[in-house]
Short mmCIF file of C-alpha atoms in Angstrom, two decimals:
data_model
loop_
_atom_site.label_atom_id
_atom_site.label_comp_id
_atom_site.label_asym_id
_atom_site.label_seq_id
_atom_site.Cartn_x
_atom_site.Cartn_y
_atom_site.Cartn_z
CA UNK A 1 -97.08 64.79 29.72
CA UNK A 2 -97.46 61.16 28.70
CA UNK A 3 -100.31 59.31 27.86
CA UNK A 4 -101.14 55.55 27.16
CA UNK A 5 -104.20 54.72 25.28
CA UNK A 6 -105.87 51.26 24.73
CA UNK A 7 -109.16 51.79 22.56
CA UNK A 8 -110.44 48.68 23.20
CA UNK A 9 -112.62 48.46 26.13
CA UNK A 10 -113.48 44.88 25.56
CA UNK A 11 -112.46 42.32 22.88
CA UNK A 12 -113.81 38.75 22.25
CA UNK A 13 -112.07 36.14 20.18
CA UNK A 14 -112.34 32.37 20.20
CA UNK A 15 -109.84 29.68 21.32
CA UNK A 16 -107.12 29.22 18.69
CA UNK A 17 -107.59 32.39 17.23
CA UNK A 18 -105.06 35.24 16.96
CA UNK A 19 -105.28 37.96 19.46
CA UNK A 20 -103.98 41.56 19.34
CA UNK A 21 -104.72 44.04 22.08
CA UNK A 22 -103.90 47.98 20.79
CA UNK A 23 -101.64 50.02 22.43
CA UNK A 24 -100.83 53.59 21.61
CA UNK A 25 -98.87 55.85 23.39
CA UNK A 26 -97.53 59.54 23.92
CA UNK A 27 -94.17 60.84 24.95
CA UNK A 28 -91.37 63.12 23.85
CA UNK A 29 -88.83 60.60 25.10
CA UNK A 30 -87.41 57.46 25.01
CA UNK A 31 -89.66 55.35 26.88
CA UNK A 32 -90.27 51.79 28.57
CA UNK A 33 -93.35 50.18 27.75
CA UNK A 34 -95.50 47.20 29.80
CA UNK A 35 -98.23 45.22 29.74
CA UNK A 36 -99.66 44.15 32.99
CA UNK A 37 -102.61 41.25 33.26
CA UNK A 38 -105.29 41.11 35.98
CA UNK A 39 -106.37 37.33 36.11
CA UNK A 40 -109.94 36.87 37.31
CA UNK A 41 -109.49 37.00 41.46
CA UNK A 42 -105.83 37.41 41.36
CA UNK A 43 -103.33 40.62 41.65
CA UNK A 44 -102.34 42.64 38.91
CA UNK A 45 -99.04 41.58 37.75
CA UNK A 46 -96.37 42.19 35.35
CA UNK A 47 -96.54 40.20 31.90
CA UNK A 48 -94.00 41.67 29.40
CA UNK A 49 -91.82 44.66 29.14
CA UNK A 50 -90.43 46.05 25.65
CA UNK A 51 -86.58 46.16 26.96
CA UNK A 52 -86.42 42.47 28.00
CA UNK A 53 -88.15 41.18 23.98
CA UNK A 54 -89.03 38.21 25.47
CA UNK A 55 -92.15 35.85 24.90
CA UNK A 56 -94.70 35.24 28.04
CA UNK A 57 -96.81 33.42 27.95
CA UNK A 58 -97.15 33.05 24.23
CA UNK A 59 -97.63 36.53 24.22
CA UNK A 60 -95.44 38.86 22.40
CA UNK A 61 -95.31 42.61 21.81
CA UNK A 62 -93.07 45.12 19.67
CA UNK A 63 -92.45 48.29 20.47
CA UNK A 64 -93.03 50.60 17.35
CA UNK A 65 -91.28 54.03 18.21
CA UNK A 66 -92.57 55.19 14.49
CA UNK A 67 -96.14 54.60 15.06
CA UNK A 68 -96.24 55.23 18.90
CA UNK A 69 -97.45 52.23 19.70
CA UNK A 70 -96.81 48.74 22.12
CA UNK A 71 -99.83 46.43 20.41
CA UNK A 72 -99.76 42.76 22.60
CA UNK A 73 -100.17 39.50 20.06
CA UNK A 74 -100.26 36.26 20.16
CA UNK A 75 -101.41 33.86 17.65
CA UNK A 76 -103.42 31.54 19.18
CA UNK A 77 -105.56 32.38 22.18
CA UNK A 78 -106.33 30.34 25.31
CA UNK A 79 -109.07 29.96 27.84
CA UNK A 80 -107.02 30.83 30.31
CA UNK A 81 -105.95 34.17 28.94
CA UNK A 82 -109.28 35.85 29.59
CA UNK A 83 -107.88 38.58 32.04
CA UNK A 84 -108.01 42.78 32.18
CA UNK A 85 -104.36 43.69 30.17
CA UNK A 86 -103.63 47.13 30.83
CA UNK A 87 -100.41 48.55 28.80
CA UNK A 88 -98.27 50.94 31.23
CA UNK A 89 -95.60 53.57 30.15
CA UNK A 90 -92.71 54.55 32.35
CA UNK A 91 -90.85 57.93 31.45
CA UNK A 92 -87.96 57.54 33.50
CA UNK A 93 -85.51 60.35 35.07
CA UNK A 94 -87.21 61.78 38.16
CA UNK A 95 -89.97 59.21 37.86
CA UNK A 96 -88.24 56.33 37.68
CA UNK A 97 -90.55 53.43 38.51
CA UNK A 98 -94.08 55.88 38.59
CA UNK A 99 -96.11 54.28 35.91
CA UNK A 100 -98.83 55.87 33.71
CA UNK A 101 -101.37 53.15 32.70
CA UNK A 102 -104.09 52.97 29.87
CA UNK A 103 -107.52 52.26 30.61
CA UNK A 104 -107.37 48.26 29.93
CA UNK A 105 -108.98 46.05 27.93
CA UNK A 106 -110.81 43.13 28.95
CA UNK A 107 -110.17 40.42 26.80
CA UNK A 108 -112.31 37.23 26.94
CA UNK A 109 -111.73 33.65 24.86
CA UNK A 110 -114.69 31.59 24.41
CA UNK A 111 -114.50 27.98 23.89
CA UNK B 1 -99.00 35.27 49.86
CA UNK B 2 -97.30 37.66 51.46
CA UNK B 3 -95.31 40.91 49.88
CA UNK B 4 -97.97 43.37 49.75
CA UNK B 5 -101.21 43.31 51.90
CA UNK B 6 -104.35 45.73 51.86
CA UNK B 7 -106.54 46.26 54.25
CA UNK B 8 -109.84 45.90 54.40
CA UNK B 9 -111.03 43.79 51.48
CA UNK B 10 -114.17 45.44 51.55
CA UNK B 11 -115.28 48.71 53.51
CA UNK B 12 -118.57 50.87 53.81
CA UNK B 13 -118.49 54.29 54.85
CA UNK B 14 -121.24 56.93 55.27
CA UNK B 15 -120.53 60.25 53.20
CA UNK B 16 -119.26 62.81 55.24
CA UNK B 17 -117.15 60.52 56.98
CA UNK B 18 -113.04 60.24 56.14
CA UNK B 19 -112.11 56.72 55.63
CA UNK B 20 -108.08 54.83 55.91
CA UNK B 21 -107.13 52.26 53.71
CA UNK B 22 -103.96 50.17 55.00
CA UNK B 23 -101.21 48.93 52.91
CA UNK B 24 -98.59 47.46 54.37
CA UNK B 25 -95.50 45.44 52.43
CA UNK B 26 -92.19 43.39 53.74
CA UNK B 27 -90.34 43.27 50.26
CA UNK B 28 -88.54 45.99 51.62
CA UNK B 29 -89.26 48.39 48.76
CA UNK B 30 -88.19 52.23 48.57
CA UNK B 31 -91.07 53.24 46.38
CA UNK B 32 -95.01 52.89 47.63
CA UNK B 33 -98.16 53.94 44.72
CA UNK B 34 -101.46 54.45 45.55
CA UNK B 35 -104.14 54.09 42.46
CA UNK B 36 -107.70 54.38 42.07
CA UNK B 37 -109.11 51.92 39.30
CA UNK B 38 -112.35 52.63 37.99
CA UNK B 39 -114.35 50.71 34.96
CA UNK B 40 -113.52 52.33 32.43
CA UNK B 41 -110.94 54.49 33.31
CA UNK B 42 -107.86 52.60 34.14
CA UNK B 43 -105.44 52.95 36.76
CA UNK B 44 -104.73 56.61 37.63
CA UNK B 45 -102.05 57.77 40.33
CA UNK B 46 -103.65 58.84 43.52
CA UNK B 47 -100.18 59.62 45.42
CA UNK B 48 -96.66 58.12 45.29
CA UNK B 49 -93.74 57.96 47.45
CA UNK B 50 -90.25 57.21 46.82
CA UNK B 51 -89.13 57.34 49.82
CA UNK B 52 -89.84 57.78 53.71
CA UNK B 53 -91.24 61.17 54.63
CA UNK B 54 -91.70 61.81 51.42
CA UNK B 55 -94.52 62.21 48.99
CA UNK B 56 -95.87 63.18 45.85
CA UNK B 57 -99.35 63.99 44.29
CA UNK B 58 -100.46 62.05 41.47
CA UNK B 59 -102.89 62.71 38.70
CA UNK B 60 -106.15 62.31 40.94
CA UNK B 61 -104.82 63.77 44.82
CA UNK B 62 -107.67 66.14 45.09
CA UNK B 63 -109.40 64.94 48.55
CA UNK B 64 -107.18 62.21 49.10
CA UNK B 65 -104.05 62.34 51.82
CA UNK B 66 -101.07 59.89 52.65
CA UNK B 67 -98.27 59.25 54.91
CA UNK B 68 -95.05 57.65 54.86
CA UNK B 69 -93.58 57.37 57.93
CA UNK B 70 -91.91 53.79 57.90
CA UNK B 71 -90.61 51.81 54.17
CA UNK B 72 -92.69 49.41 55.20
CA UNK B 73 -97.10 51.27 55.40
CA UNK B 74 -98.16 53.90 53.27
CA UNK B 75 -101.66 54.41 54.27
CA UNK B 76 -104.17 56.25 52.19
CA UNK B 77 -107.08 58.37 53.80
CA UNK B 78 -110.30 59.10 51.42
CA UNK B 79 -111.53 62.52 52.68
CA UNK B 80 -115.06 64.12 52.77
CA UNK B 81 -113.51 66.16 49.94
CA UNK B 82 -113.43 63.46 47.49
CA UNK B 83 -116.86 63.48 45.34
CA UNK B 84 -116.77 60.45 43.72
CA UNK B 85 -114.99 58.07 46.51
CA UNK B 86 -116.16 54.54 45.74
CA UNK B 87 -114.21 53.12 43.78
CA UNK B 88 -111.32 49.83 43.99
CA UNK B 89 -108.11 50.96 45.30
CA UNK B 90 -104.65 48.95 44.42
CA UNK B 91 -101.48 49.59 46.34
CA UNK B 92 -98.36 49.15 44.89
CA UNK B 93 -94.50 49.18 45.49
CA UNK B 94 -91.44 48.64 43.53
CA UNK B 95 -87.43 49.25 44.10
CA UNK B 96 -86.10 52.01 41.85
CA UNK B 97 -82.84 52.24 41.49
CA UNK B 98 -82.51 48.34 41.14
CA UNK B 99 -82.55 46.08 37.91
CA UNK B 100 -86.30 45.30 38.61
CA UNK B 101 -86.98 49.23 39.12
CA UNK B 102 -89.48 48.89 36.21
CA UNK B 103 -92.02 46.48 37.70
CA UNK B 104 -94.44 47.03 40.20
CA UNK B 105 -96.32 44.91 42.82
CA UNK B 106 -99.70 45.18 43.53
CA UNK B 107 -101.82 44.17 46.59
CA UNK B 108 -105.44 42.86 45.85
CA UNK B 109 -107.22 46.13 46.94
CA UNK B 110 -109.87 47.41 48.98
CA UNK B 111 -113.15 48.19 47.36
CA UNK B 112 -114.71 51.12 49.10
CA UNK B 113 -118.38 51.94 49.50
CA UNK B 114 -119.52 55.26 50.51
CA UNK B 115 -123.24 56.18 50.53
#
């Protein structure tokens, strides 16, 4: 079975600063690996997949099949990035689309 | 801000008492997700479906039960076998099979009370 694991529940920084939210994950196969943000009073949406290696946001993350982990970066933090980031692992075949999330991390910025 | 609604926003049972959250979406997806997000604990999978008539338990189906009987709703009822059932629920849906398979899309939940 797979399993996604984000050990930090909460994590503070201050504007400017670099930002790295953990990722780690579990699975036999080759997966796909998200991260999803949950803006204060707004839907939880998609922010980045591995596959795509694309920048969002100013936030990038590399998938690192030898350490089993997804960690999201980006170098200098905003305000408006305070959101819940949950990372989100999709094993494909039969369960194509069926997610398995980690437990989130609440990230705030402070001024 | 259409795509995917929930309904209630907010609803108070009594315990004892089964309970139906709505979820309804017109992006005309094959694939419908219930999850139950707790502080602390994440997402988890209450029930998924990939297609009409057709279901499958998640990690956390124990005293929960759906339907699918139109693409469209794929309603959620919270039993009086669930011990713990307050708690935020997010629907979701996505198209497998397409180039966007991967990525889900969530309504903004119904928090349910039960005391």
């Amino acid at each position: 079975a797979q399993r996604v694991t984000q050990p930090e529940k909460l994590l503070s920084v201050f504007k400017g600063a670099p930002v790295e939210l953990k990722c780690n994950y579990s699975y036999s196969g080759s997966p796909e690996l998200f991260w999803y943000v949950q803006y204060s009073r707004q839907r939880l949406q998609l922010l980045l997949r591995h596959i795509s290696r694309e920048s969002i946001k100013g936030f990038t993350a590399d998938l690192n099949k030898g350490e089993t982990s997804f960690h999201l970066k980006k170098p200098f933090a905003q305000e408006e990035d305070s959101a819940m980031y949950y990372c989100a692992l999709n094993a494909g075949g039969t369960s194509y689309g069926k997610l398995t999330f980690g437990q989130g991390t609440i990230l705030t910025v402070h001024p | 801000d259409g795509g995917i609604t929930q309904s209630p926003k907010y609803l108070f049972r009594k315990e004892g008492q089964n309970v139906t959250l709505s979820c309804e979406q017109n992006l005309n997806h094959d694939a419908m997700y219930w999850y139950r997000q707790d502080p602390g604990q994440g997402l988890r999978l209450i029930y998924y479906s990939q297609i009409v008539n057709d279901f499958q338990k998640g990690d956390i189906a124990e005293g929960y039960s759906v339907s699918r009987e139109k693409k469209e709703s794929f309603p959620l009822t919270v039993t009086s076998a669930q011990k713990n059932p307050t708690a935020f629920y997010l629907c979701a849906s996505s198209a497998p099979g397409t180039n966007k398979a991967y990525e889900q899309y969530f309504g903004p939940g119904t928090r349910l009370t039960v005391t």
